[in-house]
PDB file of C-alpha atoms in Angstrom:
ATOM      1  CA  MET A   3     -74.259 -92.469 -44.943  1.00 57.00           C
ATOM      2  CA  PRO A   4     -76.974 -92.658 -47.627  1.00 67.00           C
ATOM      3  CA  GLN A   5     -76.615 -90.891 -50.934  1.00 73.00           C
ATOM      4  CA  PRO A   6     -78.778 -87.809 -51.491  1.00 76.00           C
ATOM      5  CA  GLN A   7     -81.625 -88.327 -53.888  1.00 77.00           C
ATOM      6  CA  THR A   8     -80.911 -87.200 -57.398  1.00 76.00           C
ATOM      7  CA  ALA A   9     -83.366 -84.738 -58.817  1.00 72.00           C
ATOM      8  CA  ARG A  10     -85.942 -86.100 -61.188  1.00 69.00           C
ATOM      9  CA  LYS A  11     -85.203 -84.892 -64.674  1.00 70.00           C
ATOM     10  CA  ILE A  12     -87.920 -82.979 -66.430  1.00 69.00           C
ATOM     11  CA  GLY A  13     -88.707 -84.486 -69.792  1.00 71.00           C
ATOM     12  CA  LYS A  14     -87.392 -82.613 -72.790  1.00 76.00           C
ATOM     13  CA  THR A  15     -89.825 -84.254 -75.184  1.00 80.00           C
ATOM     14  CA  THR A  16     -92.165 -81.825 -76.892  1.00 81.00           C
ATOM     15  CA  HIS A  17     -95.787 -82.554 -77.644  1.00 80.00           C
ATOM     16  CA  GLU A  18     -95.038 -82.366 -81.395  1.00 84.00           C
ATOM     17  CA  ASN A  19     -92.503 -85.196 -81.103  1.00 86.00           C
ATOM     18  CA  ILE A  20     -94.933 -87.298 -79.075  1.00 85.00           C
ATOM     19  CA  LYS A  21     -97.720 -86.683 -81.593  1.00 86.00           C
ATOM     20  CA  GLU A  22     -95.370 -87.641 -84.448  1.00 88.00           C
ATOM     21  CA  GLY A  23     -94.443 -90.880 -82.666  1.00 89.00           C
ATOM     22  CA  LEU A  24     -98.098 -91.708 -82.017  1.00 88.00           C
ATOM     23  CA  LYS A  25     -98.901 -91.174 -85.707  1.00 88.00           C
ATOM     24  CA  LEU A  26     -96.147 -93.623 -86.658  1.00 90.00           C
ATOM     25  CA  ILE A  27     -97.556 -96.238 -84.263  1.00 90.00           C
ATOM     26  CA  ARG A  28    -101.082 -95.787 -85.629  1.00 87.00           C
ATOM     27  CA  ASN A  29     -99.720 -96.214 -89.163  1.00 90.00           C
ATOM     28  CA  GLY A  30     -98.409 -99.660 -88.235  1.00 90.00           C
ATOM     29  CA  GLU A  31     -94.843 -99.011 -87.113  1.00 91.00           C
ATOM     30  CA  SER A  32     -93.656-100.712 -83.925  1.00 91.00           C
ATOM     31  CA  MET A  33     -93.246 -98.768 -80.709  1.00 90.00           C
ATOM     32  CA  ARG A  34     -89.522 -99.496 -80.600  1.00 91.00           C
ATOM     33  CA  LYS A  35     -88.947 -98.078 -84.078  1.00 90.00           C
ATOM     34  CA  ALA A  36     -91.126 -95.055 -83.363  1.00 88.00           C
ATOM     35  CA  SER A  37     -89.266 -94.413 -80.113  1.00 86.00           C
ATOM     36  CA  LYS A  38     -85.964 -94.089 -82.005  1.00 85.00           C
ATOM     37  CA  ARG A  39     -87.164 -90.697 -83.222  1.00 80.00           C
ATOM     38  CA  ARG A  40     -86.467 -88.393 -80.246  1.00 83.00           C
ATOM     39  CA  VAL A  41     -89.088 -89.864 -77.889  1.00 87.00           C
ATOM     40  CA  PRO A  42     -88.159 -92.285 -75.084  1.00 88.00           C
ATOM     41  CA  PHE A  43     -89.874 -95.667 -75.341  1.00 91.00           C
ATOM     42  CA  ALA A  44     -91.543 -95.471 -71.919  1.00 90.00           C
ATOM     43  CA  THR A  45     -92.918 -92.000 -72.662  1.00 87.00           C
ATOM     44  CA  LEU A  46     -94.273 -93.079 -76.016  1.00 88.00           C
ATOM     45  CA  LYS A  47     -95.823 -96.216 -74.547  1.00 90.00           C
ATOM     46  CA  ARG A  48     -97.505 -94.272 -71.728  1.00 88.00           C
ATOM     47  CA  HIS A  49     -98.982 -91.718 -74.126  1.00 85.00           C
ATOM     48  CA  TYR A  50    -100.060 -94.441 -76.549  1.00 87.00           C
ATOM     49  CA  TRP A  51    -102.117 -96.220 -73.891  1.00 88.00           C
ATOM     50  CA  LYS A  52    -103.499 -92.920 -72.659  1.00 84.00           C
ATOM     51  CA  THR A  53    -104.661 -91.859 -76.150  1.00 83.00           C
ATOM     52  CA  LYS A  54    -105.515 -95.282 -77.562  1.00 81.00           C
ATOM     53  CA  ASP A  55    -109.291 -94.743 -77.425  1.00 80.00           C
ATOM     54  CA  SER A  56    -109.328 -91.247 -78.945  1.00 78.00           C
ATOM     55  CA  PRO A  57    -110.444 -91.336 -82.594  1.00 73.00           C
ATOM     56  CA  SER A  58    -107.906 -88.837 -83.968  1.00 77.00           C
ATOM     57  CA  LEU A  59    -104.688 -87.302 -82.737  1.00 74.00           C
ATOM     58  CA  GLU A  60    -105.681 -83.883 -84.063  1.00 74.00           C
ATOM     59  CA  GLU A  61    -108.306 -83.533 -81.310  1.00 72.00           C
ATOM     60  CA  LEU A  62    -105.696 -83.885 -78.571  1.00 72.00           C
ATOM     61  CA  LEU A  63    -104.603 -80.714 -76.865  1.00 72.00           C
ATOM     62  CA  PRO A  64    -100.884 -80.050 -76.384  1.00 68.00           C
ATOM     63  CA  SER A  65    -101.462 -80.073 -72.626  1.00 65.00           C
ATOM     64  CA  GLN A  66    -102.612 -83.710 -72.861  1.00 68.00           C
ATOM     65  CA  LEU A  67     -99.268 -84.734 -74.327  1.00 70.00           C
ATOM     66  CA  GLN A  68     -97.005 -82.854 -71.919  1.00 68.00           C
ATOM     67  CA  PRO A  69     -95.951 -83.826 -68.414  1.00 64.00           C
ATOM     68  CA  ASN A  70     -97.697 -82.153 -65.497  1.00 63.00           C
ATOM     69  CA  TYR A  71     -95.194 -81.624 -62.699  1.00 59.00           C
ATOM     70  CA  SER A  72     -97.351 -79.291 -60.637  1.00 65.00           C
ATOM     71  CA  VAL A  73     -99.844 -81.963 -59.560  1.00 69.00           C
ATOM     72  CA  ASN A  74     -98.331 -82.762 -56.175  1.00 77.00           C
ATOM     73  CA  ARG A  75     -97.294 -79.237 -55.248  1.00 84.00           C
ATOM     74  CA  ILE A  76     -98.874 -77.932 -52.082  1.00 90.00           C
ATOM     75  CA  PHE A  77     -98.329 -74.196 -52.520  1.00 91.00           C
ATOM     76  CA  THR A  78     -98.796 -72.137 -55.646  1.00 89.00           C
ATOM     77  CA  ALA A  79     -96.017 -69.830 -56.827  1.00 89.00           C
ATOM     78  CA  GLU A  80     -97.742 -66.848 -55.164  1.00 93.00           C
ATOM     79  CA  HIS A  81     -97.963 -68.644 -51.822  1.00 93.00           C
ATOM     80  CA  GLU A  82     -94.300 -69.611 -51.996  1.00 93.00           C
ATOM     81  CA  THR A  83     -93.197 -66.061 -52.770  1.00 94.00           C
ATOM     82  CA  PHE A  84     -95.345 -64.865 -49.865  1.00 94.00           C
ATOM     83  CA  LEU A  85     -93.628 -67.343 -47.531  1.00 94.00           C
ATOM     84  CA  GLU A  86     -90.201 -66.373 -48.860  1.00 93.00           C
ATOM     85  CA  ASN A  87     -90.937 -62.675 -48.324  1.00 93.00           C
ATOM     86  CA  TYR A  88     -92.275 -63.383 -44.841  1.00 91.00           C
ATOM     87  CA  PHE A  89     -89.175 -65.344 -43.830  1.00 90.00           C
ATOM     88  CA  THR A  90     -86.827 -62.629 -45.109  1.00 89.00           C
ATOM     89  CA  HIS A  91     -88.946 -59.902 -43.499  1.00 87.00           C
ATOM     90  CA  CYS A  92     -88.721 -61.650 -40.130  1.00 84.00           C
ATOM     91  CA  ALA A  93     -84.947 -61.910 -40.520  1.00 82.00           C
ATOM     92  CA  LEU A  94     -84.678 -58.197 -41.313  1.00 79.00           C
ATOM     93  CA  LEU A  95     -86.615 -57.375 -38.152  1.00 76.00           C
ATOM     94  CA  PHE A  96     -83.965 -59.224 -36.105  1.00 69.00           C
ATOM     95  CA  TYR A  97     -86.470 -62.000 -35.483  1.00 75.00           C
ATOM     96  CA  GLY A  98     -85.341 -64.816 -37.734  1.00 78.00           C
ATOM     97  CA  LEU A  99     -87.276 -68.056 -37.739  1.00 86.00           C
ATOM     98  CA  THR A 100     -85.798 -71.445 -36.975  1.00 88.00           C
ATOM     99  CA  ALA A 101     -86.436 -74.368 -39.283  1.00 90.00           C
ATOM    100  CA  LYS A 102     -89.188 -75.742 -37.019  1.00 93.00           C
ATOM    101  CA  GLU A 103     -90.899 -72.366 -36.742  1.00 92.00           C
ATOM    102  CA  SER A 104     -90.814 -71.907 -40.505  1.00 93.00           C
ATOM    103  CA  ARG A 105     -92.340 -75.379 -40.967  1.00 94.00           C
ATOM    104  CA  ARG A 106     -95.132 -74.408 -38.556  1.00 95.00           C
ATOM    105  CA  VAL A 107     -95.723 -71.168 -40.461  1.00 94.00           C
ATOM    106  CA  ALA A 108     -95.952 -73.115 -43.729  1.00 95.00           C
ATOM    107  CA  TYR A 109     -98.504 -75.496 -42.179  1.00 96.00           C
ATOM    108  CA  GLN A 110    -100.579 -72.589 -40.862  1.00 95.00           C
ATOM    109  CA  CYS A 111    -100.439 -70.876 -44.247  1.00 94.00           C
ATOM    110  CA  ALA A 112    -101.685 -74.059 -45.919  1.00 94.00           C
ATOM    111  CA  LYS A 113    -104.518 -74.438 -43.379  1.00 94.00           C
ATOM    112  CA  ILE A 114    -105.617 -70.806 -43.740  1.00 93.00           C
ATOM    113  CA  ASN A 115    -105.711 -71.089 -47.535  1.00 92.00           C
ATOM    114  CA  ASN A 116    -107.574 -74.453 -47.391  1.00 93.00           C
ATOM    115  CA  LEU A 117    -104.926 -76.271 -49.414  1.00 92.00           C
ATOM    116  CA  LYS A 118    -104.681 -80.027 -49.734  1.00 91.00           C
ATOM    117  CA  ILE A 119    -101.914 -81.122 -47.361  1.00 92.00           C
ATOM    118  CA  PRO A 120    -100.402 -84.502 -46.464  1.00 91.00           C
ATOM    119  CA  VAL A 121    -101.643 -86.446 -43.437  1.00 93.00           C
ATOM    120  CA  SER A 122     -98.227 -86.188 -41.760  1.00 94.00           C
ATOM    121  CA  TRP A 123     -98.581 -82.395 -41.725  1.00 94.00           C
ATOM    122  CA  GLU A 124    -101.921 -82.756 -39.929  1.00 94.00           C
ATOM    123  CA  GLU A 125    -100.471 -85.118 -37.317  1.00 95.00           C
ATOM    124  CA  LYS A 126     -97.417 -83.018 -36.495  1.00 95.00           C
ATOM    125  CA  GLU A 127     -99.056 -79.655 -37.225  1.00 94.00           C
ATOM    126  CA  MET A 128     -96.041 -78.574 -39.242  1.00 95.00           C
ATOM    127  CA  ALA A 129     -94.659 -79.053 -42.725  1.00 94.00           C
ATOM    128  CA  GLY A 130     -92.265 -81.886 -43.408  1.00 93.00           C
ATOM    129  CA  LYS A 131     -88.483 -81.686 -43.442  1.00 93.00           C
ATOM    130  CA  ASP A 132     -88.371 -82.652 -47.095  1.00 91.00           C
ATOM    131  CA  TRP A 133     -90.742 -79.812 -47.991  1.00 92.00           C
ATOM    132  CA  LEU A 134     -88.504 -77.333 -46.180  1.00 92.00           C
ATOM    133  CA  MET A 135     -85.391 -78.711 -47.853  1.00 91.00           C
ATOM    134  CA  SER A 136     -86.911 -78.409 -51.325  1.00 88.00           C
ATOM    135  CA  PHE A 137     -88.316 -74.948 -50.478  1.00 91.00           C
ATOM    136  CA  ARG A 138     -84.816 -73.812 -49.535  1.00 91.00           C
ATOM    137  CA  ARG A 139     -83.444 -75.123 -52.819  1.00 88.00           C
ATOM    138  CA  ARG A 140     -86.104 -73.360 -54.854  1.00 87.00           C
ATOM    139  CA  HIS A 141     -85.807 -70.005 -53.094  1.00 89.00           C
ATOM    140  CA  ASN A 142     -82.170 -69.644 -51.982  1.00 85.00           C
ATOM    141  CA  ILE A 143     -83.115 -69.080 -48.350  1.00 84.00           C
ATOM    142  CA  THR A 144     -81.158 -69.970 -45.241  1.00 80.00           C
ATOM    143  CA  LEU A 145     -82.962 -70.466 -41.965  1.00 78.00           C
ATOM    144  CA  LYS A 146     -80.728 -70.477 -38.936  1.00 75.00           C
ATOM    145  CA  LYS A 147     -81.321 -70.212 -35.242  1.00 73.00           C
ATOM    146  CA  PRO A 148     -81.606 -66.472 -34.556  1.00 70.00           C
ATOM    147  CA  GLU A 149     -79.025 -64.871 -32.315  1.00 72.00           C
ATOM    148  CA  ALA A 150     -80.011 -62.684 -29.416  1.00 72.00           C
ATOM    149  CA  CYS A 151     -80.175 -59.010 -30.316  1.00 70.00           C
ATOM    150  CA  SER A 152     -80.453 -56.320 -27.693  1.00 70.00           C
ATOM    151  CA  LEU A 153     -83.076 -53.626 -27.987  1.00 67.00           C
ATOM    152  CA  ALA A 154     -80.358 -50.971 -28.104  1.00 70.00           C
ATOM    153  CA  ARG A 155     -78.683 -52.657 -31.071  1.00 69.00           C
ATOM    154  CA  ALA A 156     -81.963 -53.137 -32.916  1.00 65.00           C
ATOM    155  CA  THR A 157     -83.048 -49.522 -32.480  1.00 66.00           C
ATOM    156  CA  ALA A 158     -79.593 -48.028 -32.984  1.00 69.00           C
ATOM    157  CA  PHE A 159     -79.499 -48.788 -36.678  1.00 65.00           C
ATOM    158  CA  ASN A 160     -82.706 -47.173 -37.885  1.00 68.00           C
ATOM    159  CA  LYS A 161     -83.659 -45.625 -41.243  1.00 71.00           C
ATOM    160  CA  SER A 162     -82.471 -42.112 -40.447  1.00 73.00           C
ATOM    161  CA  LYS A 163     -79.003 -43.411 -39.593  1.00 70.00           C
ATOM    162  CA  GLN A 164     -78.972 -45.491 -42.763  1.00 73.00           C
ATOM    163  CA  LYS A 165     -79.719 -42.393 -44.843  1.00 77.00           C
ATOM    164  CA  PHE A 166     -76.964 -40.507 -43.012  1.00 75.00           C
ATOM    165  CA  LEU A 167     -74.426 -43.241 -43.740  1.00 73.00           C
ATOM    166  CA  ILE A 168     -75.441 -43.347 -47.406  1.00 80.00           C
ATOM    167  CA  LEU A 169     -74.915 -39.587 -47.663  1.00 78.00           C
ATOM    168  CA  ILE A 170     -71.480 -39.918 -46.060  1.00 78.00           C
ATOM    169  CA  LYS A 171     -70.488 -42.610 -48.562  1.00 80.00           C
ATOM    170  CA  LYS A 172     -71.462 -40.324 -51.459  1.00 80.00           C
ATOM    171  CA  ILE A 173     -69.039 -37.633 -50.223  1.00 71.00           C
TER     172      ILE A 173
END
């Protein structure tokens, strides 16, 4: 059985450290020596080649020296909270969604909002399994096959009975 993928670690290097390392390189120090000062060599090298043509480091914005992990995200934070609320709302109404149904809902949400989606989503008309797995990790949601619930059971536990039971517990 294959090993699960390990999560990619978010860089802990600040833009000040990167700028300091770039200054050392521009002053004639080698990349290896400059990378000994709290900046990984590969990070320093990547930022050096990216900023090589800029005349001064002072003109660079901090956002140009920090990693951008939100590039490949499909949904914004608001869209994801909307989907999370929708999935929990459906579960509270005794109509939980299966994994496939939730993937279809995510695809439809992306299409309605005109978001850039992968080609595989277009072909299958649903979100991918990996998207759902990472969505579950981010939002602590479980999606299981819903059990059958009779109409009598669903209507028996309504808001007025909930209030009554809360009052009884207070006594």
